[in-house]
mmCIF file of C-alpha atoms in Angstrom:
data_model
loop_
_atom_site.group_PDB
_atom_site.id
_atom_site.type_symbol
_atom_site.label_atom_id
_atom_site.label_comp_id
_atom_site.label_asym_id
_atom_site.label_seq_id
_atom_site.Cartn_x
_atom_site.Cartn_y
_atom_site.Cartn_z
ATOM 1 C CA MET A 268 109.230 85.687 85.825
ATOM 2 C CA ALA A 269 111.084 88.966 85.227
ATOM 3 C CA GLU A 270 109.881 88.891 81.634
ATOM 4 C CA ILE A 271 106.228 89.101 82.648
ATOM 5 C CA GLU A 272 105.296 92.768 82.677
ATOM 6 C CA PHE A 273 102.150 92.951 84.722
ATOM 7 C CA LEU A 274 102.054 96.484 86.124
ATOM 8 C CA PRO A 275 102.203 98.409 82.823
ATOM 9 C CA ASP A 276 99.310 96.335 81.465
ATOM 10 C CA LEU A 277 97.314 96.782 84.655
ATOM 11 C CA PHE A 278 97.937 100.537 84.657
ATOM 12 C CA ALA A 279 96.907 100.842 81.007
ATOM 13 C CA PHE A 280 93.788 98.774 81.674
ATOM 14 C CA LEU A 281 92.785 100.884 84.669
ATOM 15 C CA GLN A 282 93.411 104.051 82.707
ATOM 16 C CA ARG A 283 91.161 102.813 79.892
ATOM 17 C CA VAL A 284 88.455 101.994 82.449
ATOM 18 C CA GLU A 285 88.790 105.432 84.035
ATOM 19 C CA ASN A 286 88.638 107.191 80.656
ATOM 20 C CA GLY A 287 85.500 105.271 79.747
ATOM 21 C CA GLU A 288 87.125 103.385 76.865
ATOM 22 C CA ILE A 289 86.103 100.100 78.491
ATOM 23 C CA LYS A 290 82.463 99.748 79.483
ATOM 24 C CA SER A 291 81.393 97.717 82.501
ATOM 25 C CA GLN A 292 79.933 94.951 80.331
ATOM 26 C CA ASP A 293 83.300 94.593 78.517
ATOM 27 C CA PHE A 294 85.365 94.539 81.700
ATOM 28 C CA ASP A 295 85.722 90.734 81.846
ATOM 29 C CA ASN A 296 86.768 90.471 78.204
ATOM 30 C CA HIS A 297 89.528 93.054 78.559
ATOM 31 C CA ALA A 298 90.728 91.759 81.932
ATOM 32 C CA GLY A 299 91.508 88.292 80.504
ATOM 33 C CA SER A 300 95.138 89.033 79.637
ATOM 34 C CA ILE A 301 95.731 90.445 83.109
ATOM 35 C CA ARG A 302 94.159 87.353 84.697
ATOM 36 C CA LEU A 303 96.412 85.156 82.583
ATOM 37 C CA LYS A 304 99.514 87.070 83.678
ATOM 38 C CA LEU A 305 98.438 86.865 87.322
ATOM 39 C CA SER A 306 97.907 83.137 86.993
ATOM 40 C CA THR A 307 101.325 82.717 85.381
ATOM 41 C CA LEU A 308 102.983 84.787 88.116
ATOM 42 C CA ARG A 309 101.229 82.733 90.791
ATOM 43 C CA LEU A 310 102.518 79.500 89.239
ATOM 44 C CA HIS A 311 106.071 80.842 89.096
ATOM 45 C CA LEU A 312 105.919 82.047 92.696
ATOM 46 C CA GLN A 313 104.762 78.631 93.902
ATOM 47 C CA GLU A 314 107.990 77.179 92.500
ATOM 48 C CA VAL A 315 110.120 79.438 94.715
ATOM 49 C CA ASP A 316 111.496 77.399 97.606
ATOM 50 C CA GLY A 317 110.256 78.652 100.971
ATOM 51 C CA ILE A 318 107.838 81.215 99.554
ATOM 52 C CA CYS A 319 105.088 80.063 101.929
ATOM 53 C CA GLU A 320 107.283 80.035 105.045
ATOM 54 C CA THR A 321 106.579 82.501 107.795
ATOM 55 C CA VAL A 322 109.318 84.783 109.059
ATOM 56 C CA GLU A 323 109.469 82.759 112.272
ATOM 57 C CA GLU A 324 109.909 79.491 110.360
ATOM 58 C CA ARG A 325 112.680 81.020 108.269
ATOM 59 C CA GLU A 326 114.417 82.390 111.388
ATOM 60 C CA GLU A 327 114.228 78.957 113.035
ATOM 61 C CA LYS A 328 115.748 77.353 109.949
ATOM 62 C CA ILE A 329 118.568 79.918 110.005
ATOM 63 C CA ARG A 330 119.202 79.273 113.719
ATOM 64 C CA THR A 331 119.296 75.520 113.090
ATOM 65 C CA LEU A 332 121.792 75.917 110.248
ATOM 66 C CA SER A 333 123.911 78.288 112.314
ATOM 67 C CA ASP A 334 123.987 75.841 115.253
ATOM 68 C CA CYS A 335 124.917 73.014 112.904
ATOM 69 C CA ASN A 336 127.753 75.070 111.420
ATOM 70 C CA ASP A 337 129.019 75.985 114.905
ATOM 71 C CA ARG A 338 129.102 72.301 115.898
ATOM 72 C CA ARG A 339 131.015 71.433 112.716
ATOM 73 C CA VAL A 340 133.579 74.157 113.346
ATOM 74 C CA SER A 341 133.992 72.958 116.921
ATOM 75 C CA PHE A 342 134.404 69.343 115.787
ATOM 76 C CA LEU A 343 136.984 70.283 113.160
ATOM 77 C CA ASN A 344 138.954 72.396 115.635
ATOM 78 C CA ASP A 345 138.964 69.543 118.169
ATOM 79 C CA PHE A 346 140.068 67.115 115.470
ATOM 80 C CA LYS A 347 142.837 69.472 114.362
ATOM 81 C CA ASN A 348 144.069 69.845 117.951
ATOM 82 C CA ARG A 349 144.096 66.061 118.489
ATOM 83 C CA VAL A 350 146.040 65.501 115.275
ATOM 84 C CA LEU A 351 148.560 68.190 116.193
ATOM 85 C CA THR A 352 148.913 66.748 119.700
ATOM 86 C CA GLU A 353 149.522 63.247 118.333
ATOM 87 C CA LEU A 354 152.026 64.545 115.784
ATOM 88 C CA ASP A 355 153.920 66.424 118.496
ATOM 89 C CA ALA A 356 154.014 63.258 120.611
ATOM 90 C CA MET A 357 155.799 61.351 117.845
#
């Protein structure tokens, strides 16, 4: 995705339109490469995990993972304390 240089091509295209190098009837023909790059970028972005999530959904997922990690830490600490208690009792 980083290899697709979209902005320089778009800027050059717009500059050519502004300078009158591209006429209105030729606009579609010259915009084809930019459309192709946009389509390629869109396909690559759809492959990114969580790209369509809202901020709220992402925050909820983070809270869920954080709660899960806290419970694991608590469980492991309790387990460690029980093992140490049983070893001391021996």
